[in-house]
Amino acid sequence: MEKSKRSFGLLLVLVFFHGVMVMRSNGYEGEEGWGEGEGGRGKGWFMMKDWRQVIKSEGGEMRVVISPRGRIIEKPMHIGFLTMEPKTLFVPQYLDSGLLIFIRQGEATLGVICKDKFGERRLKGGDIYWIPAGSVFYLLNTGIGQRLHVICSIDPSQSLGFETFQPFYIGGGPSSVLAGFDTDTLTSAFNVSQPELQQMMMSQFRGPIVHITERAPTMWTSFLGLREEEKHKHFKKLLEMKQGSSQNKQYDSSSSWRNIVRSILDLTVEKNKGSGSSECEDSYNIYDRKHDFQNDYGWSVALDSEDYEPLKNSGVGVYLVNLTAGSMMAPHMNPTATEYGIVLAGSGEIQIVFPNGTSAMNMRVSVGDVFWIPRYFAFCQIASRTAPFEFVGFTTSAYKNRPQFLVGSNSLLRTLNLTSLAMAFGVDEVKMRRLIEAQQEAVILPTAAVAPPHQGETGFDPFDLTNGKV
Ligand SMILES: *[C@@H]1O[C@H](CO)[C@@H](O)[C@H](O)[C@H]1NC(C)=O
Ligand SMILES: *[C@@H]1O[C@H](CO)[C@@H](O)[C@H](O)[C@H]1NC(C)=O
Ligand SMILES: *[C@@H]1O[C@H](CO)[C@@H](O)[C@H](O)[C@H]1NC(C)=O
Ligand SMILES: *[C@@H]1O[C@H](CO)[C@@H](O)[C@H](O)[C@H]1NC(C)=O
């Protein structure tokens, strides 16, 4: 009795010290400010250049641009670029991270399970779809003779803490999460014979993105050929074997691995009592949407949870901007969200300013470049003189992000008291009025004089499969 008390005490002490150490290391990470990340104080700190090839398969590949880290990032976000060849399938799987996908080019069928219901969604260019962490899905490239390009935001907040994200393949023979169970467990769980099981689990794994050809029907071709109810049944069976992992949304990082393992091991079939948060929703097409802002110099669209309900669960917003050649998104700042942007077409310049009024970045960007802008930081984007500058992006808030413009006819300077403003700038009111009223356009301004003259060198295109390294 006495002895067990003492060892309990020792355990407490150990737990306490462990806790202190964890807090210290977190504290240290938190000390990292801007300019201290990799690359030091280089002007390109707001460019996301650190990427990994996370999937390389016969039918395509996926690259992930890693989120910056540090004190001023309130919500890290990786950006994924998925390329699939014609007639390929991204096998059924679930991830430890939430995905907001944007179809950049091509057509696809997305199979998803939400609230125990199986559904297929046909997706085309401009479509947005939210796949919660732990939710099973597959993606089939249905575009005839066309590559499928998908850009996605990857939210690691529920992840197991690996560098990018962790997929759990349901299909894929020996790589399936089912393959680790012993044969007897599986034959009785599936109620099939050993040869039947073997055929399913021992088929050769050719990577997570596989070709589907009529010539050589694979297990997936036959699966995809099933009627919807059969697919549902089949899928449900698989889902039952991983019950729990999609319900336990709030992983605490230390026990999440155990939870996942336990939930996979837990073969008891428990009804999935979803709270409605993962019901299958339709996709939303951002190209079809009316522009939120438009003038002669460009347009912009921003999607929040009022427009597309699932964004509420994702905690992510989406925006799309198209500037005509030589135009500028006026200097502004986001009071509520960090913005991650990906250049889709053309080239331009991104200028970001530190809180102390010095330039933080002034960078030429082109197709495939990924940049980020911390909330509160003032910034602007300028299209080059030669072509329209198009970029898509994700914001870390699903609620209406009201950008505050510092210049232009809707500028916040115009709403302030002119007398006080003139005093603050140290000029008289006439000069002050002239300064804030000279620009008659708002949001997107014509600025050919400062626009970078030419395309410049092309950046790294994450969709370009021939481009192996940075
Ligand atoms: C297993 O399959 C056999 C037929 O192959 C069927 O008679 C039996 O009811 C099934 N058992 C379960 C538990 O589904
Ligand atoms: C952006 O604008 C240009 C013309 O200014 C147009 O050619 C292009 O298709 C637009 N992009 C999108 C996605 O609408
Ligand atoms: C402004 O802040 C940045 C980032 O903290 C720093 O690197 C820079 O030296 C500062 N500049 C001045 C003039 O204080
Ligand atoms: C602006 O501030 C001045 C000086 O404080 C004051 O006299 C004036 O009434 C203010 N104007 C408005 C529109 O509030």
Coordinates of C-alpha atoms and ligand atoms in Angstrom, one line a residue:
M1 CA 0.0 0.0 0.0
E2 CA 2.7 2.4 1.1
K3 CA 4.8 1.5 -1.8
S4 CA 2.1 2.0 -4.4
K5 CA 1.4 5.4 -2.8
R6 CA 5.0 6.3 -3.2
S7 CA 5.2 5.2 -6.8
F8 CA 2.0 7.1 -7.5
G9 CA 3.7 10.2 -6.1
L10 CA 6.7 9.6 -8.3
L11 CA 4.4 9.3 -11.3
L12 CA 2.8 12.6 -10.4
V13 CA 6.1 14.3 -10.3
L14 CA 7.1 12.8 -13.6
V15 CA 3.8 13.9 -15.2
F16 CA 4.4 17.4 -13.8
F17 CA 7.9 17.7 -15.2
H18 CA 6.7 16.4 -18.5
G19 CA 4.0 19.0 -18.5
V20 CA 6.6 21.7 -17.7
M21 CA 8.8 20.6 -20.5
V22 CA 6.0 20.5 -23.0
M23 CA 5.0 24.0 -22.0
R24 CA 8.5 25.2 -22.3
S25 CA 9.0 23.9 -25.8
N26 CA 5.7 25.4 -26.9
G27 CA 6.7 28.6 -25.3
Y28 CA 9.9 28.6 -27.3
E29 CA 8.1 27.9 -30.5
G30 CA 5.8 30.8 -29.7
E31 CA 8.7 33.1 -29.4
E32 CA 9.4 32.9 -33.1
G33 CA 8.3 36.1 -34.7
W34 CA 8.4 37.3 -38.3
G35 CA 11.7 37.4 -40.0
E36 CA 13.1 34.7 -37.7
G37 CA 11.8 31.7 -39.7
E38 CA 13.8 29.9 -42.3
G39 CA 15.4 32.2 -44.7
G40 CA 16.1 34.7 -42.0
R41 CA 15.1 38.3 -42.6
G42 CA 14.9 37.8 -46.3
K43 CA 12.3 39.8 -48.2
G44 CA 10.6 36.7 -49.3
W45 CA 9.4 35.6 -45.9
F46 CA 5.8 35.9 -46.9
M47 CA 6.3 33.6 -49.9
M48 CA 5.6 29.9 -49.2
K49 CA 8.4 28.1 -50.9
D50 CA 8.9 25.0 -48.7
W51 CA 7.2 22.1 -50.4
R52 CA 7.1 18.3 -50.3
Q53 CA 6.0 15.7 -52.7
V54 CA 3.6 13.7 -50.6
I55 CA 2.2 11.4 -53.2
K56 CA 3.9 10.1 -56.3
S57 CA 2.0 7.4 -58.1
E58 CA 1.5 6.0 -61.6
G59 CA -1.6 8.1 -62.1
G60 CA -0.6 11.4 -60.6
E61 CA 1.0 13.2 -57.7
M62 CA 0.4 15.6 -54.9
R63 CA 2.6 18.4 -53.6
V64 CA 2.1 20.3 -50.4
V65 CA 3.4 23.7 -49.7
I66 CA 4.1 23.8 -46.0
S67 CA 2.5 26.4 -43.8
P68 CA 4.8 29.0 -42.2
R69 CA 5.1 28.8 -38.4
G70 CA 5.5 31.3 -35.7
R71 CA 3.8 33.6 -33.3
I72 CA 1.9 35.7 -35.8
I73 CA 0.2 32.7 -37.5
E74 CA -3.1 32.3 -35.8
K75 CA -4.0 29.3 -37.9
P76 CA -1.5 27.4 -40.0
M77 CA -2.6 26.1 -43.4
H78 CA -0.8 24.0 -45.9
I79 CA -1.6 24.4 -49.6
G80 CA -1.9 21.2 -51.6
F81 CA -1.6 20.7 -55.4
L82 CA -3.1 17.5 -56.7
T83 CA -2.6 16.4 -60.3
M84 CA -4.4 13.4 -61.7
E85 CA -3.9 11.9 -65.2
P86 CA -7.0 11.1 -67.3
K87 CA -9.0 8.0 -66.2
T88 CA -7.4 7.7 -62.8
L89 CA -8.8 7.2 -59.3
F90 CA -7.5 8.6 -56.0
V91 CA -8.4 5.5 -53.9
P92 CA -10.9 5.7 -51.0
Q93 CA -9.2 7.1 -47.9
Y94 CA -9.6 9.4 -44.9
L95 CA -7.2 12.0 -43.6
D96 CA -6.2 13.4 -40.3
S97 CA -6.8 16.9 -41.7
G98 CA -9.7 18.9 -43.1
L99 CA -9.5 19.6 -46.9
L100 CA -11.1 22.5 -48.7
I101 CA -10.8 21.6 -52.4
F102 CA -11.0 23.9 -55.4
I103 CA -11.1 22.3 -58.8
R104 CA -8.8 24.4 -60.9
Q105 CA -9.1 22.5 -64.1
G106 CA -10.9 19.4 -65.3
E107 CA -13.9 17.3 -64.2
A108 CA -14.2 14.8 -61.4
T109 CA -16.5 12.6 -59.4
L110 CA -16.1 12.9 -55.7
G111 CA -17.4 10.0 -53.6
V112 CA -18.0 10.9 -50.0
I113 CA -19.6 9.5 -46.9
C114 CA -21.3 11.9 -44.5
K115 CA -23.6 11.0 -41.7
D116 CA -23.5 7.4 -42.8
K117 CA -24.8 8.3 -46.2
F118 CA -22.8 7.7 -49.4
G119 CA -23.0 10.4 -52.1
E120 CA -21.3 11.2 -55.3
R121 CA -20.8 14.7 -56.5
R122 CA -19.8 15.8 -60.0
L123 CA -17.3 18.5 -59.9
K124 CA -16.0 21.0 -62.5
G125 CA -13.6 23.9 -62.7
G126 CA -14.3 26.5 -60.0
D127 CA -16.1 24.1 -57.7
I128 CA -15.4 24.2 -54.0
Y129 CA -16.0 21.3 -51.6
W130 CA -15.2 20.8 -47.9
I131 CA -14.1 17.3 -46.8
P132 CA -13.8 17.1 -43.0
A133 CA -11.0 15.3 -41.2
G134 CA -11.8 11.6 -40.8
S135 CA -14.4 11.6 -43.6
V136 CA -13.9 8.9 -46.2
F137 CA -13.7 10.0 -49.8
Y138 CA -12.4 9.1 -53.2
L139 CA -11.8 11.2 -56.4
L140 CA -12.2 10.0 -59.9
N141 CA -10.9 12.0 -62.9
T142 CA -13.8 11.9 -65.4
G143 CA -12.6 14.6 -67.8
I144 CA -12.0 12.9 -71.2
G145 CA -8.3 13.1 -72.1
Q146 CA -7.9 15.9 -69.5
R147 CA -5.7 16.2 -66.5
L148 CA -7.4 17.1 -63.2
H149 CA -5.8 19.9 -61.2
V150 CA -7.0 20.5 -57.7
I151 CA -5.8 23.1 -55.2
C152 CA -6.7 22.6 -51.6
S153 CA -6.2 24.1 -48.2
I154 CA -5.1 21.6 -45.6
D155 CA -6.1 22.4 -42.1
P156 CA -3.8 20.6 -39.7
S157 CA -5.6 21.7 -36.5
Q158 CA -6.9 18.2 -35.9
S159 CA -3.9 16.4 -37.3
L160 CA -1.7 13.8 -35.6
G161 CA 1.1 16.2 -35.9
F162 CA 3.1 14.9 -38.8
E163 CA 4.7 17.4 -41.1
T164 CA 1.9 17.6 -43.8
F165 CA -1.0 15.2 -43.3
Q166 CA -1.6 11.5 -42.8
P167 CA -3.7 9.6 -45.2
F168 CA -5.4 6.3 -44.1
Y169 CA -6.1 4.3 -47.3
I170 CA -9.1 2.1 -47.2
G171 CA -8.5 0.7 -50.6
G172 CA -5.0 -0.2 -51.8
G173 CA -4.4 -3.8 -51.0
P174 CA -1.5 -4.2 -48.7
S175 CA -1.5 -0.4 -47.8
S176 CA -5.1 -0.5 -46.7
V177 CA -5.6 0.2 -43.0
L178 CA -7.6 -3.1 -43.1
A179 CA -4.5 -5.1 -44.1
G180 CA -3.1 -5.0 -40.6
F181 CA -5.8 -7.1 -39.1
D182 CA -5.3 -10.8 -39.0
T183 CA -7.0 -12.9 -41.6
D184 CA -9.5 -14.6 -39.3
T185 CA -10.7 -11.3 -37.9
L186 CA -11.3 -10.0 -41.4
T187 CA -12.9 -13.1 -42.8
S188 CA -15.4 -13.2 -40.0
A189 CA -15.9 -9.5 -39.9
F190 CA -16.6 -9.3 -43.6
N191 CA -18.3 -12.8 -43.6
V192 CA -16.3 -13.8 -46.7
S193 CA -14.1 -16.8 -47.5
Q194 CA -10.3 -16.6 -47.2
P195 CA -9.7 -16.7 -50.9
E196 CA -12.2 -13.9 -51.5
L197 CA -10.4 -11.8 -48.9
Q198 CA -7.0 -12.6 -50.2
Q199 CA -8.0 -11.4 -53.7
M200 CA -9.0 -8.1 -52.2
M201 CA -6.1 -7.5 -49.9
M202 CA -3.3 -9.0 -51.9
S203 CA -3.9 -7.2 -55.2
Q204 CA -0.9 -5.2 -56.1
F205 CA -0.7 -1.7 -54.7
R206 CA 0.3 0.7 -57.4
G207 CA 0.1 3.8 -55.3
P208 CA -2.9 5.8 -54.2
I209 CA -3.6 7.3 -57.6
V210 CA -4.3 4.4 -60.1
H211 CA -5.2 4.1 -63.7
I212 CA -8.6 2.7 -64.5
T213 CA -8.6 1.0 -67.9
E214 CA -11.1 -1.2 -69.5
R215 CA -8.4 -3.5 -70.7
A216 CA -7.2 -4.5 -67.3
P217 CA -10.1 -4.1 -64.9
T218 CA -8.9 -3.6 -61.4
M219 CA -10.7 -4.0 -58.1
W220 CA -11.5 -0.3 -58.4
T221 CA -13.1 -0.5 -61.8
S222 CA -15.4 -3.2 -60.6
F223 CA -16.1 -1.2 -57.5
L224 CA -16.9 2.0 -59.5
G225 CA -19.1 0.0 -61.8
L226 CA -21.3 -1.0 -58.9
R227 CA -24.7 0.6 -58.5
E228 CA -24.9 3.4 -56.0
E229 CA -26.7 1.3 -53.3
E230 CA -24.1 -1.4 -53.6
K231 CA -21.3 1.0 -53.3
H232 CA -23.0 2.4 -50.3
K233 CA -23.3 -1.0 -48.7
H234 CA -19.7 -1.8 -49.5
F235 CA -18.5 1.5 -48.2
K236 CA -20.5 1.2 -45.1
K237 CA -18.9 -2.1 -44.3
L238 CA -15.5 -0.4 -44.5
L239 CA -16.7 2.5 -42.5
E240 CA -18.0 0.3 -39.7
M241 CA -14.6 -1.0 -39.3
K242 CA -13.2 2.4 -38.6
Q243 CA -16.0 3.6 -36.5
G244 CA -15.3 6.3 -34.1
S245 CA -12.5 8.1 -35.8
S246 CA -14.8 10.4 -37.6
Q247 CA -16.8 11.1 -34.5
N248 CA -13.9 12.0 -32.3
K249 CA -13.4 15.3 -33.9
Q250 CA -11.6 17.0 -31.0
Y251 CA -8.3 15.2 -30.9
D252 CA -6.0 16.0 -28.2
S253 CA -2.6 15.7 -29.8
S254 CA -1.1 13.3 -27.2
S255 CA -3.9 10.8 -27.3
S256 CA -5.1 11.1 -30.8
W257 CA -2.9 8.4 -32.2
R258 CA -4.1 6.0 -29.6
N259 CA -7.7 7.1 -30.3
I260 CA -7.3 6.4 -34.0
V261 CA -5.7 3.0 -33.4
R262 CA -8.4 2.1 -30.9
S263 CA -11.1 3.2 -33.2
I264 CA -9.7 1.1 -36.0
L265 CA -9.4 -1.8 -33.7
D266 CA -12.8 -1.3 -32.3
L267 CA -14.9 -3.5 -34.4
T268 CA -18.1 -3.0 -32.6
V269 CA -20.6 -1.5 -34.9
E270 CA -21.9 1.6 -33.3
K271 CA -24.4 3.9 -35.0
N272 CA -22.8 7.0 -36.2
K273 CA -24.6 9.8 -34.3
G274 CA -23.3 12.7 -36.4
S275 CA -24.4 16.1 -35.2
G276 CA -25.2 17.1 -38.7
S277 CA -21.8 18.8 -39.1
S278 CA -20.7 16.3 -41.8
E279 CA -23.8 15.9 -43.9
C280 CA -23.0 15.7 -47.6
E281 CA -23.5 19.1 -49.1
D282 CA -23.5 20.2 -52.6
S283 CA -20.4 21.7 -54.1
Y284 CA -20.3 25.5 -54.7
N285 CA -19.0 27.0 -57.9
I286 CA -17.1 30.1 -57.4
Y287 CA -16.9 31.0 -61.1
D288 CA -20.7 31.1 -61.3
R289 CA -21.1 33.5 -58.5
K290 CA -21.8 37.2 -59.0
H291 CA -18.8 39.3 -58.4
D292 CA -18.8 40.9 -55.0
F293 CA -16.9 43.8 -56.5
Q294 CA -16.3 44.8 -60.1
N295 CA -15.1 47.8 -62.0
D296 CA -13.2 48.5 -65.2
Y297 CA -10.0 47.3 -63.6
G298 CA -10.9 43.9 -62.3
W299 CA -13.2 42.0 -60.0
S300 CA -13.2 40.0 -56.8
V301 CA -15.3 37.3 -55.2
A302 CA -15.2 36.2 -51.6
L303 CA -17.0 33.1 -50.3
D304 CA -18.0 32.8 -46.6
S305 CA -20.2 30.5 -44.6
E306 CA -23.3 32.6 -45.4
D307 CA -22.8 31.6 -49.0
Y308 CA -21.7 28.0 -48.5
E309 CA -22.7 26.5 -45.2
P310 CA -19.9 23.8 -44.9
L311 CA -17.4 26.6 -44.6
K312 CA -18.7 27.2 -41.1
N313 CA -17.3 23.8 -40.1
S314 CA -14.1 24.3 -42.1
G315 CA -13.3 27.7 -40.5
V316 CA -11.9 28.7 -43.9
G317 CA -13.1 31.3 -46.4
V318 CA -12.3 31.4 -50.2
Y319 CA -11.6 34.3 -52.5
L320 CA -10.8 34.8 -56.1
V321 CA -9.4 38.0 -57.6
N322 CA -8.9 39.0 -61.3
L323 CA -7.0 42.2 -62.0
T324 CA -6.7 43.5 -65.5
A325 CA -3.2 44.2 -66.8
G326 CA -1.6 47.1 -64.9
S327 CA -4.3 47.3 -62.2
M328 CA -3.8 47.3 -58.4
M329 CA -5.8 46.0 -55.5
A330 CA -5.5 49.1 -53.3
P331 CA -3.5 49.0 -50.1
H332 CA -5.7 47.3 -47.5
M333 CA -5.6 45.0 -44.5
N334 CA -7.6 42.1 -43.1
P335 CA -8.7 42.7 -39.5
T336 CA -9.9 39.2 -38.9
A337 CA -8.1 36.7 -41.0
T338 CA -4.7 35.6 -42.4
E339 CA -4.8 35.2 -46.2
Y340 CA -3.1 32.5 -48.2
G341 CA -2.9 33.2 -52.0
I342 CA -2.0 31.1 -55.0
V343 CA -1.3 32.8 -58.4
L344 CA -3.4 31.1 -61.1
A345 CA -2.6 33.3 -64.1
G346 CA -0.4 36.2 -65.2
S347 CA 2.1 37.8 -62.9
G348 CA 2.4 40.7 -60.6
E349 CA 3.8 42.2 -57.5
I350 CA 2.9 41.7 -53.8
Q351 CA 3.9 44.5 -51.4
I352 CA 3.5 43.9 -47.6
V353 CA 4.4 46.3 -44.9
F354 CA 5.6 45.7 -41.3
P355 CA 3.7 47.3 -38.4
N356 CA 6.5 49.8 -38.0
G357 CA 6.0 51.1 -41.5
T358 CA 9.0 49.5 -43.2
S359 CA 8.6 47.3 -46.3
A360 CA 8.3 43.6 -45.3
M361 CA 8.1 42.3 -48.8
N362 CA 8.1 43.6 -52.4
M363 CA 8.1 40.5 -54.5
R364 CA 7.4 39.6 -58.1
V365 CA 5.1 36.6 -58.3
S366 CA 3.9 34.4 -61.2
V367 CA 1.9 31.3 -61.8
G368 CA 2.1 28.7 -59.1
D369 CA 3.6 31.0 -56.4
V370 CA 2.0 30.8 -53.0
F371 CA 2.1 33.8 -50.6
W372 CA 0.5 34.6 -47.3
I373 CA -0.4 37.8 -45.5
P374 CA -0.8 38.0 -41.7
R375 CA -3.9 39.7 -40.4
Y376 CA -3.6 43.4 -39.7
F377 CA -0.6 43.7 -42.1
A378 CA -1.2 46.3 -44.8
F379 CA -0.6 45.0 -48.4
C380 CA -1.4 45.4 -52.0
Q381 CA -1.2 43.4 -55.2
I382 CA -0.3 44.9 -58.6
A383 CA -0.8 43.2 -61.9
S384 CA 2.0 43.3 -64.5
R385 CA 1.3 45.4 -67.6
T386 CA 1.2 42.5 -70.0
A387 CA -1.7 40.3 -68.8
P388 CA -4.5 39.9 -66.3
F389 CA -3.4 38.8 -62.9
E390 CA -5.6 36.1 -61.4
F391 CA -5.2 34.6 -57.9
V392 CA -7.3 32.4 -55.7
G393 CA -6.9 32.1 -51.9
F394 CA -8.0 30.9 -48.6
T395 CA -8.6 32.9 -45.5
T396 CA -8.5 31.7 -41.9
S397 CA -12.1 32.8 -41.2
A398 CA -15.3 31.5 -42.5
Y399 CA -17.1 34.7 -41.5
K400 CA -17.3 37.8 -43.6
N401 CA -13.9 39.2 -43.8
R402 CA -14.2 43.0 -44.1
P403 CA -11.0 44.3 -45.6
Q404 CA -10.2 47.8 -44.6
F405 CA -8.9 50.0 -47.5
L406 CA -6.3 52.6 -46.8
V407 CA -6.5 54.2 -50.2
G408 CA -9.3 54.9 -52.7
S409 CA -12.8 56.4 -52.6
N410 CA -13.9 53.9 -49.9
S411 CA -10.8 54.4 -47.9
L412 CA -11.0 54.6 -44.1
L413 CA -9.1 57.8 -44.3
R414 CA -12.1 59.5 -45.9
T415 CA -14.3 58.5 -42.9
L416 CA -11.9 60.0 -40.3
N417 CA -12.2 63.5 -39.1
L418 CA -10.2 65.6 -41.6
T419 CA -9.0 68.1 -39.0
S420 CA -7.5 65.4 -36.8
L421 CA -6.1 63.6 -39.9
A422 CA -4.4 66.7 -41.1
M423 CA -2.8 67.2 -37.7
A424 CA -1.7 63.6 -37.6
F425 CA 0.0 63.9 -41.0
G426 CA 1.3 67.4 -40.1
V427 CA -0.2 69.2 -43.1
D428 CA -3.0 71.7 -43.5
E429 CA -6.5 70.5 -44.3
V430 CA -6.5 71.6 -47.9
K431 CA -3.5 69.4 -48.6
M432 CA -5.0 66.6 -46.6
R433 CA -8.3 66.8 -48.5
R434 CA -6.4 66.8 -51.8
L435 CA -4.5 63.7 -50.8
I436 CA -7.5 61.6 -49.8
E437 CA -9.9 62.8 -52.5
A438 CA -7.8 62.7 -55.6
Q439 CA -8.4 59.0 -56.2
Q440 CA -12.0 58.4 -57.4
E441 CA -11.9 54.7 -57.9
A442 CA -12.2 52.2 -55.1
V443 CA -10.8 48.7 -54.3
I444 CA -9.2 48.0 -57.7
L445 CA -7.3 51.0 -59.1
P446 CA -5.7 51.8 -62.5
T447 CA -2.0 52.1 -61.8
A448 CA -0.2 51.4 -65.1
A449 CA 2.7 53.6 -64.0
V450 CA 3.8 51.4 -61.1
A451 CA 2.8 48.1 -62.6
P452 CA 5.8 45.8 -63.3
P453 CA 6.4 46.0 -67.0
H454 CA 6.8 42.4 -68.1
Q455 CA 6.1 38.8 -67.1
G456 CA 9.6 38.2 -65.8
E457 CA 10.8 34.8 -65.2
T458 CA 8.1 32.2 -64.6
G459 CA 7.9 30.8 -61.1
F460 CA 7.7 27.3 -59.9
D461 CA 4.5 25.7 -61.2
P462 CA 3.4 23.0 -58.7
F463 CA 1.2 21.4 -61.4
D464 CA 4.1 21.1 -63.8
L465 CA 5.1 17.4 -63.5
T466 CA 8.3 17.9 -65.4
N467 CA 9.4 20.4 -62.7
G468 CA 11.0 18.1 -60.2
K469 CA 12.7 20.6 -58.0
V470 CA 12.6 24.2 -57.0
Ligands
LIG1 C1 -22.8 -14.9 -43.8 O1 -23.0 -15.3 -45.2 C2 -23.9 -16.4 -45.3 C3 -24.1 -16.7 -46.7 O2 -22.9 -16.6 -47.4 C4 -25.3 -16.0 -44.6 O3 -26.1 -17.1 -44.7 C5 -25.1 -15.6 -43.2 O4 -26.3 -15.1 -42.7 C6 -24.1 -14.4 -43.2 N1 -23.8 -14.0 -41.8 C7 -23.9 -12.8 -41.3 C8 -23.6 -12.6 -39.9 O5 -24.1 -11.9 -42.1
LIG2 C1 -9.9 37.3 -65.8 O1 -10.0 38.4 -66.7 C2 -9.6 38.1 -68.0 C3 -9.8 39.4 -68.8 O2 -9.4 40.5 -68.1 C4 -10.3 37.0 -68.6 O3 -9.7 36.7 -69.9 C5 -10.2 35.7 -67.7 O4 -10.9 34.7 -68.3 C6 -10.7 36.1 -66.3 N1 -10.5 34.9 -65.5 C7 -11.5 34.3 -64.9 C8 -11.3 33.1 -64.0 O5 -12.7 34.6 -65.1
LIG3 C1 10.6 47.2 -38.4 O1 10.2 45.9 -38.0 C2 10.9 44.8 -38.6 C3 10.3 43.5 -38.2 O2 10.3 43.4 -36.8 C4 12.4 44.9 -38.4 O3 13.1 43.9 -39.0 C5 12.9 46.3 -38.9 O4 14.3 46.4 -38.5 C6 12.1 47.4 -38.3 N1 12.5 48.7 -38.9 C7 12.7 49.8 -38.2 C8 13.1 51.0 -38.9 O5 12.5 49.8 -37.0
LIG4 C1 -13.3 67.3 -36.3 O1 -12.5 67.7 -35.2 C2 -12.5 69.1 -34.9 C3 -11.4 69.4 -33.9 O2 -11.4 68.4 -32.9 C4 -13.9 69.5 -34.5 O3 -13.9 70.9 -34.2 C5 -14.9 69.1 -35.6 O4 -16.2 69.4 -35.2 C6 -14.7 67.7 -36.0 N1 -15.5 67.4 -37.2 C7 -16.4 66.5 -37.2 C8 -17.1 66.3 -38.5 O5 -16.6 65.7 -36.3

